[in-house]
mmCIF file of C-alpha atoms and ligand atoms in Angstrom:
data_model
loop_
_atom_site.group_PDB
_atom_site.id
_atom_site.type_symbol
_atom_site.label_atom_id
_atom_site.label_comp_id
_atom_site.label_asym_id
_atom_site.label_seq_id
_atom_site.Cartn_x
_atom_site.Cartn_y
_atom_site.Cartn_z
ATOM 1 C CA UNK S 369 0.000 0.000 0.000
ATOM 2 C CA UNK S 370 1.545 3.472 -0.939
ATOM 3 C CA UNK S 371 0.034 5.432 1.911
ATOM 4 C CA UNK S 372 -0.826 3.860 5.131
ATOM 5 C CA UNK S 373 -2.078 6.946 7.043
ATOM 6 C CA UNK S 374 -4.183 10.300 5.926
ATOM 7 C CA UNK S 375 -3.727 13.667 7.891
ATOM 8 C CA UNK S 376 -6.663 15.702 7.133
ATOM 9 C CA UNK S 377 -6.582 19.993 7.425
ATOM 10 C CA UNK S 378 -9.622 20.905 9.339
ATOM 11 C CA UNK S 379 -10.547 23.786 8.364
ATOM 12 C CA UNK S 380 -11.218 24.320 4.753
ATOM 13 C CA UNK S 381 -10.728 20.717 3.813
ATOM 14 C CA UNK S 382 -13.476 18.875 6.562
ATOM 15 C CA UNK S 383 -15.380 21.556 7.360
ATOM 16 C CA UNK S 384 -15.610 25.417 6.375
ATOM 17 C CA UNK S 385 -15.327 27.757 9.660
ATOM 18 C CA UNK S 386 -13.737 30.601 7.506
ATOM 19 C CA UNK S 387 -16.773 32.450 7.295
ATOM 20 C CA UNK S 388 -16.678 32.668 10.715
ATOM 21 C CA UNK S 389 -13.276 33.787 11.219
ATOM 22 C CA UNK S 390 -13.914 36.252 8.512
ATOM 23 C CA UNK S 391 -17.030 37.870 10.654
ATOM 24 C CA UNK S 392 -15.260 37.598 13.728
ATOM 25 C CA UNK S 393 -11.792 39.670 12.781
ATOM 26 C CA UNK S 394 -13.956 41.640 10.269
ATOM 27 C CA UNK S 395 -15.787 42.844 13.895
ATOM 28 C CA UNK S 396 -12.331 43.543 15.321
ATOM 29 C CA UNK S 397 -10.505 45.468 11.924
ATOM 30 C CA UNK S 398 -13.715 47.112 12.106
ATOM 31 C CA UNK S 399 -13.470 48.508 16.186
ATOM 32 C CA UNK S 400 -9.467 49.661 15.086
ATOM 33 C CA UNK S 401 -10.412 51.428 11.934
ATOM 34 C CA UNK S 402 -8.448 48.638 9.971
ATOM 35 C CA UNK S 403 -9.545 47.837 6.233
ATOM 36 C CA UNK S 404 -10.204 44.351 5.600
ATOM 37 C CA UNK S 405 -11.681 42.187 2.812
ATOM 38 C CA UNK S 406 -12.538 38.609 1.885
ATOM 39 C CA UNK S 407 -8.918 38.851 0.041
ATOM 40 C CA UNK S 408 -7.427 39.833 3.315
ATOM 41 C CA UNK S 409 -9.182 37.172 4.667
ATOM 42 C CA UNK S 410 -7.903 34.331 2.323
ATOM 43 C CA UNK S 411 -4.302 35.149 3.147
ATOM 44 C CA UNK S 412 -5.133 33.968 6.348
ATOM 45 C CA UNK S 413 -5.932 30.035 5.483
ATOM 46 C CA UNK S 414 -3.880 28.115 7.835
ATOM 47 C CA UNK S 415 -1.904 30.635 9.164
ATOM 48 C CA UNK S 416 -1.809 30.711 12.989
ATOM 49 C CA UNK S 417 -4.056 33.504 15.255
ATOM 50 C CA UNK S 418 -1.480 35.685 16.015
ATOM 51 C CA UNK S 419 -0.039 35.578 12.777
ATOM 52 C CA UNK S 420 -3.401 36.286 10.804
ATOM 53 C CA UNK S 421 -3.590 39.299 13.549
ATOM 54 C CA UNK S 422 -0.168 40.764 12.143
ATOM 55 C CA UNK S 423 -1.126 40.317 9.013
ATOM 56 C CA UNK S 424 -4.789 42.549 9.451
ATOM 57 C CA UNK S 425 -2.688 45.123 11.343
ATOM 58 C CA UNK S 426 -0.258 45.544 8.143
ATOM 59 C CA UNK S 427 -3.075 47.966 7.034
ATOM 60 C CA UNK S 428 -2.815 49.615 10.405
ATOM 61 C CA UNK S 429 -0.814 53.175 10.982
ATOM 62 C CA UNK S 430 -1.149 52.672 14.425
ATOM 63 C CA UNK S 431 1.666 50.230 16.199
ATOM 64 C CA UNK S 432 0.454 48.022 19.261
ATOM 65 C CA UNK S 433 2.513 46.542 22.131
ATOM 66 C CA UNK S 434 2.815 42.484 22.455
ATOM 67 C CA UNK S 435 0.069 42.941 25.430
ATOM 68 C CA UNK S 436 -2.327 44.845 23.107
ATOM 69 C CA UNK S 437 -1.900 42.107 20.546
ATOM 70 C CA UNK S 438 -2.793 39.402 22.860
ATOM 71 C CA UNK S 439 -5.634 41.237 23.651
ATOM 72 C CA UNK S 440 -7.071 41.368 20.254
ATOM 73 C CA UNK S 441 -6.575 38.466 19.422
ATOM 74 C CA UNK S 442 -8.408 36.908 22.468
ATOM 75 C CA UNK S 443 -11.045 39.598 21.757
ATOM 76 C CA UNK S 444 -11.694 37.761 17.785
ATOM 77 C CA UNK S 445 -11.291 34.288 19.921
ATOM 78 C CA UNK S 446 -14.390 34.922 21.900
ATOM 79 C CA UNK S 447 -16.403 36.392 19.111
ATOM 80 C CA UNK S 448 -15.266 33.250 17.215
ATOM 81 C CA UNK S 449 -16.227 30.842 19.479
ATOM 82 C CA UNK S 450 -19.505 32.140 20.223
ATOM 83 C CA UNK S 451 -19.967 31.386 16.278
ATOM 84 C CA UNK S 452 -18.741 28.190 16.736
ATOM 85 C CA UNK S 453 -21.166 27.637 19.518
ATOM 86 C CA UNK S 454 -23.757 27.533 16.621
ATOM 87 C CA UNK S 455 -21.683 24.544 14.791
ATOM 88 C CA UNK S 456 -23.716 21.297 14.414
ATOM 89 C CA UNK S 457 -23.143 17.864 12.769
ATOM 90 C CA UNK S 458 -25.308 19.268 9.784
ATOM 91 C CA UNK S 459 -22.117 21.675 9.040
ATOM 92 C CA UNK S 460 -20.236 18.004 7.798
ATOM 93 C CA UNK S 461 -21.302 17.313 4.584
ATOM 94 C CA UNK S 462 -22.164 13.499 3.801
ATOM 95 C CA UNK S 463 -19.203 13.853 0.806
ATOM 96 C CA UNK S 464 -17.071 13.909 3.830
ATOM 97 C CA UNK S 465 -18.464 11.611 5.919
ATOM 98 C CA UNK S 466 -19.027 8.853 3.682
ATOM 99 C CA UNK S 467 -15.758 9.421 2.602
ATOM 100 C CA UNK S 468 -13.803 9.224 5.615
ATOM 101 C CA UNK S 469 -15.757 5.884 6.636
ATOM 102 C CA UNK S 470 -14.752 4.573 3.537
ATOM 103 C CA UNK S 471 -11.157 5.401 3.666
ATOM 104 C CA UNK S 472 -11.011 4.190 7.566
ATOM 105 C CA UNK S 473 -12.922 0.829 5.779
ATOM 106 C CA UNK S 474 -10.044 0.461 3.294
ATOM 107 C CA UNK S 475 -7.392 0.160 6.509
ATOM 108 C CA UNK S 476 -6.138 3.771 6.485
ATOM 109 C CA UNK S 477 -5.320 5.777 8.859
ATOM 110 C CA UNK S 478 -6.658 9.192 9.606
ATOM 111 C CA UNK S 479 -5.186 12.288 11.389
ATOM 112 C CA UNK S 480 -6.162 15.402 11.439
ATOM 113 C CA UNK S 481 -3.482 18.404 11.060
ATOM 114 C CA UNK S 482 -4.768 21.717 11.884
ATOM 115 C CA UNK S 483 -3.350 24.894 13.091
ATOM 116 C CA UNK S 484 -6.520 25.938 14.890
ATOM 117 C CA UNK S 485 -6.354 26.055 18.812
ATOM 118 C CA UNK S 486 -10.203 24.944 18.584
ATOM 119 C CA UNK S 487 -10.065 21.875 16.652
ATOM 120 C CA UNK S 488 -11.566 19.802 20.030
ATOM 121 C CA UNK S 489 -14.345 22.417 19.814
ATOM 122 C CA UNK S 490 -15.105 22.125 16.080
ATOM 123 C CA UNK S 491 -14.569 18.441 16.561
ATOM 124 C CA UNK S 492 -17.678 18.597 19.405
ATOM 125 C CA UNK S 493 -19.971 20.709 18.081
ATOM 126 C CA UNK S 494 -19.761 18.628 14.762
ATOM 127 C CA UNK S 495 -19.359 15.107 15.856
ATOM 128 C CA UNK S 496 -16.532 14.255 13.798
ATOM 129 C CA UNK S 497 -14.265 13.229 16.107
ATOM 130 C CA UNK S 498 -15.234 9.428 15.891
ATOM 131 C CA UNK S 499 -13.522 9.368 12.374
ATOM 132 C CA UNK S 500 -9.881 9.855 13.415
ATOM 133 C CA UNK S 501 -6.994 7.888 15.129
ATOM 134 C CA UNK S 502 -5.283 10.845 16.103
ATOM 135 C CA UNK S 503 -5.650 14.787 16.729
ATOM 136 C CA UNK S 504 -2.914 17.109 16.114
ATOM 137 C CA UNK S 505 -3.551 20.816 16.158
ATOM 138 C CA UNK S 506 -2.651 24.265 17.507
ATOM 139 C CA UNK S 507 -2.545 23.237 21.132
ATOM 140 C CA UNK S 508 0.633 20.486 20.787
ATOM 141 C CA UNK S 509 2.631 22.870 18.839
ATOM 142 C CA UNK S 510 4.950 25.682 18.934
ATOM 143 C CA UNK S 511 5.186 26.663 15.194
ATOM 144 C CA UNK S 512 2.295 27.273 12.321
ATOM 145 C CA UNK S 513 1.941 26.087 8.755
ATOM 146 C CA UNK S 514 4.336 26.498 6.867
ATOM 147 C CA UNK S 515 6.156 24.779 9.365
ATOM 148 C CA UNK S 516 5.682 20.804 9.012
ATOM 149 C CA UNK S 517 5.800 20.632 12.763
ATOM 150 C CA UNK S 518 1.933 19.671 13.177
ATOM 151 C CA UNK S 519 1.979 17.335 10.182
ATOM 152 C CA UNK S 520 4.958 15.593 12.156
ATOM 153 C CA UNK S 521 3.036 15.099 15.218
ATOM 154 C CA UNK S 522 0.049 13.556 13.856
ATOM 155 C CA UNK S 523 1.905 11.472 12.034
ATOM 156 C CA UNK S 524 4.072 10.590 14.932
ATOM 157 C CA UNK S 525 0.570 10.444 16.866
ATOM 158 C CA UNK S 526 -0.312 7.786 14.376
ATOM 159 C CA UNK S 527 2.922 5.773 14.633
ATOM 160 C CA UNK S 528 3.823 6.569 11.124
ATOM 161 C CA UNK S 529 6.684 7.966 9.232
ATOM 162 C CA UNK S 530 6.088 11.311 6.715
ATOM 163 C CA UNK S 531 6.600 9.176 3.388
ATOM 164 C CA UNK S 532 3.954 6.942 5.152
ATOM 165 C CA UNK S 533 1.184 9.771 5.027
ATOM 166 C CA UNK S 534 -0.540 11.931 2.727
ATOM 167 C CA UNK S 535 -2.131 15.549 3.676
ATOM 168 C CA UNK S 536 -4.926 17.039 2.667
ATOM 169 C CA UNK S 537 -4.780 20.678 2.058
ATOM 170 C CA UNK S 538 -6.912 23.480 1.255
ATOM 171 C CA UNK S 539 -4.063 26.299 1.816
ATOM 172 C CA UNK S 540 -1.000 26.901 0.378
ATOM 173 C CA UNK S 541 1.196 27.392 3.421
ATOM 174 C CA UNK S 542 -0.536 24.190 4.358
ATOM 175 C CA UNK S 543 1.030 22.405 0.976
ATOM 176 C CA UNK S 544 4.585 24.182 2.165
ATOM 177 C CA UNK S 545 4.126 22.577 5.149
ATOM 178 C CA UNK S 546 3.256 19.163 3.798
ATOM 179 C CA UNK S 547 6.513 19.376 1.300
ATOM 180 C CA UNK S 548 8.593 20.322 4.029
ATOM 181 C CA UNK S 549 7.952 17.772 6.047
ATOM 182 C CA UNK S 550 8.431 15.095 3.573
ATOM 183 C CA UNK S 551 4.371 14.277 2.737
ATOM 184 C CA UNK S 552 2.396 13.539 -0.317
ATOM 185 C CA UNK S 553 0.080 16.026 -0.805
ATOM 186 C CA UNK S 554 -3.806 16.318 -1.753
ATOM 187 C CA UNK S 555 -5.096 19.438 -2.404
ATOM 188 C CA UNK S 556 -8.665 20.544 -2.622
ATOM 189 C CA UNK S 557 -10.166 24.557 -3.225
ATOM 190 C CA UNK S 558 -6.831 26.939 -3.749
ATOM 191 C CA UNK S 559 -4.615 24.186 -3.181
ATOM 192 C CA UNK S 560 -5.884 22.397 -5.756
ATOM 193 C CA UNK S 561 -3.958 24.683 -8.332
ATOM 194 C CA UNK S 562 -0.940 25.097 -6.518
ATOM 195 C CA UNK S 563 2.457 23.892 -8.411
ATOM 196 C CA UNK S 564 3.754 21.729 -5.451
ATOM 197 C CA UNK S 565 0.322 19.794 -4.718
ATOM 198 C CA UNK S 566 0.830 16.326 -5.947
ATOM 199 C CA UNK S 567 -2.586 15.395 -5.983
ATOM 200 C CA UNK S 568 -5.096 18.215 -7.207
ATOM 201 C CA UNK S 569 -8.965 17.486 -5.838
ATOM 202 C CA UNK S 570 -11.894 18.450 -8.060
ATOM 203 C CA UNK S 571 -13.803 17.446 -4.905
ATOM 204 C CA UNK S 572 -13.166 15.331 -1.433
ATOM 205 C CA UNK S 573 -14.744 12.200 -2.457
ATOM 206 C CA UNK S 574 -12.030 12.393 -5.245
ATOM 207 C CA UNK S 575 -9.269 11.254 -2.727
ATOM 208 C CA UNK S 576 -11.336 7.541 -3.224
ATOM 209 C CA UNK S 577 -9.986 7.679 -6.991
ATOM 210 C CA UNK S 578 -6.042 8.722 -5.731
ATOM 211 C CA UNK S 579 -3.830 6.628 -5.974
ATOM 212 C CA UNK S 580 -3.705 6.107 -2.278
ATOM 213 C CA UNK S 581 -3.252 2.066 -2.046
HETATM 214 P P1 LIG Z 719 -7.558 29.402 15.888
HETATM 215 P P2 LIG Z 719 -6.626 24.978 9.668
HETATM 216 C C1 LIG Z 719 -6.563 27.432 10.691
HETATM 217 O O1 LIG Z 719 -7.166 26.171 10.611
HETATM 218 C C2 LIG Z 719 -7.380 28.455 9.921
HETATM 219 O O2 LIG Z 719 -7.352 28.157 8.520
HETATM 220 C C3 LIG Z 719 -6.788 29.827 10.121
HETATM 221 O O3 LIG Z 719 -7.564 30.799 9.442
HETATM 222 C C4 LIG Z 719 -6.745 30.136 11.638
HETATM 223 O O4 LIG Z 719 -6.165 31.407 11.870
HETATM 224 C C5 LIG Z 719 -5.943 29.043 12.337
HETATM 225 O O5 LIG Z 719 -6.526 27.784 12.070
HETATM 226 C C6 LIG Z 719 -5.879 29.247 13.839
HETATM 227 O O6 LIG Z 719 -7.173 29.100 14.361
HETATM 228 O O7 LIG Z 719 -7.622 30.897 16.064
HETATM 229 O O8 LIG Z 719 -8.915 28.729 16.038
HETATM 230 O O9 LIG Z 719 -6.512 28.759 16.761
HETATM 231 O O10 LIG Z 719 -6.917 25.413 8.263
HETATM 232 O O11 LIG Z 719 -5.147 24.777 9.950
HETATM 233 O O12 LIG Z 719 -7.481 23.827 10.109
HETATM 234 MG MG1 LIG Z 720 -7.216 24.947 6.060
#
């Protein structure tokens, strides 16, 4: 078998939360007089909170200290989760589900890699958690995506090596991270037409027809 493990993004590739992290830093840009967009908003696909908080306050002429930062950040956290809080198994389409029982029905596997500090949340609120061996996310690491680091701990979590594993990406820095860390990778939505994907998705029942086995 080629691959004998998946790690799955969350965000973007299971389920689709940007929206919600869109409203909630929209709410904040909008209290500091920062412009930001949907476009602004893209940049921000698997990049970690504080990092996507640097990059909204590029636009800003005003300089904040390390404590204000936290601040803000903790501020679009709350608003977040109380959007989350609204999350149900309905927001998992039955694409996904069907195909993750089929995968875990074929022997593999599955992970899932995010950068997001509330993957256990999403996982809840959704009941998706029953479809993977292991959870690797922003809590168990110390650097984001680009950096392979969380890909290497879930596939560590699973007992696996890298060339053992492929990830499934919807974000660019999230295919850097993949590559760096020695993965095949899948790539559905932007990552789909990204040079270094290996595997471009039309859709995520599509990873049944990769050459995974
Ligand atoms: P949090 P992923 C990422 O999730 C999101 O794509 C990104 O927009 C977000 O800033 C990041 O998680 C951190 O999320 O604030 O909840 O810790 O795509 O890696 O599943
Ligand atoms: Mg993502």
């Amino acid at each position: 078998m080629r691959f004998k493990g998946i790690i799955f993004d969350l965000d973007g590739v299971i389920c689709f939360t940007d929206k919600y992290h869109y409203k909630a830093w929209k709410a904040l840009a909008d209290k500091l007089g920062i412009y930001f967009d949907e476009e602004i908003n893209d940049r921000l696909r698997g990049v970690s909170r504080m990092a996507s908080l640097d990059i909204i306050l590029e636009r800003s002429e005003k300089k904040y200290s390390e404590e204000e930062k936290l601040r803000f950040a903790e501020e679009k956290n709350e608003l977040y989760r109380d959007l989350l809080a609204e999350m149900s198994p309905s927001d998992i389409s039955d694409e996904v589900r069907k195909t993750l029982s089929a995968l875990r029905e074929r022997g593999l596997k599955l992970a899932i890699g995010s950068s997001s500090k509330n993957t256990p949340l999403i996982l809840k609120k959704t009941d998706t958690a029953k479809y993977f061996d292991a959870v690797s996310d922003g809590n168990n690491i110390a650097f984001s995506k680009p950096d392979p680091e969380v890909f290497l701990k879930a596939a560590g979590f699973l007992g696996l090596k890298p060339e053992q594993c492929l990830v499934v990406e919807d974000a660019f820095s999230g295919i850097e991270a993949g590559v760096a860390g020695g993965f095949a990778t899948a790539g559905i939505g932007p990552a789909s037409q990204y040079e270094k994907t290996d595997y471009p998705l039309n859709c995520f029942a599509d990873l049944l027809k990769t050459p995974i086995e």
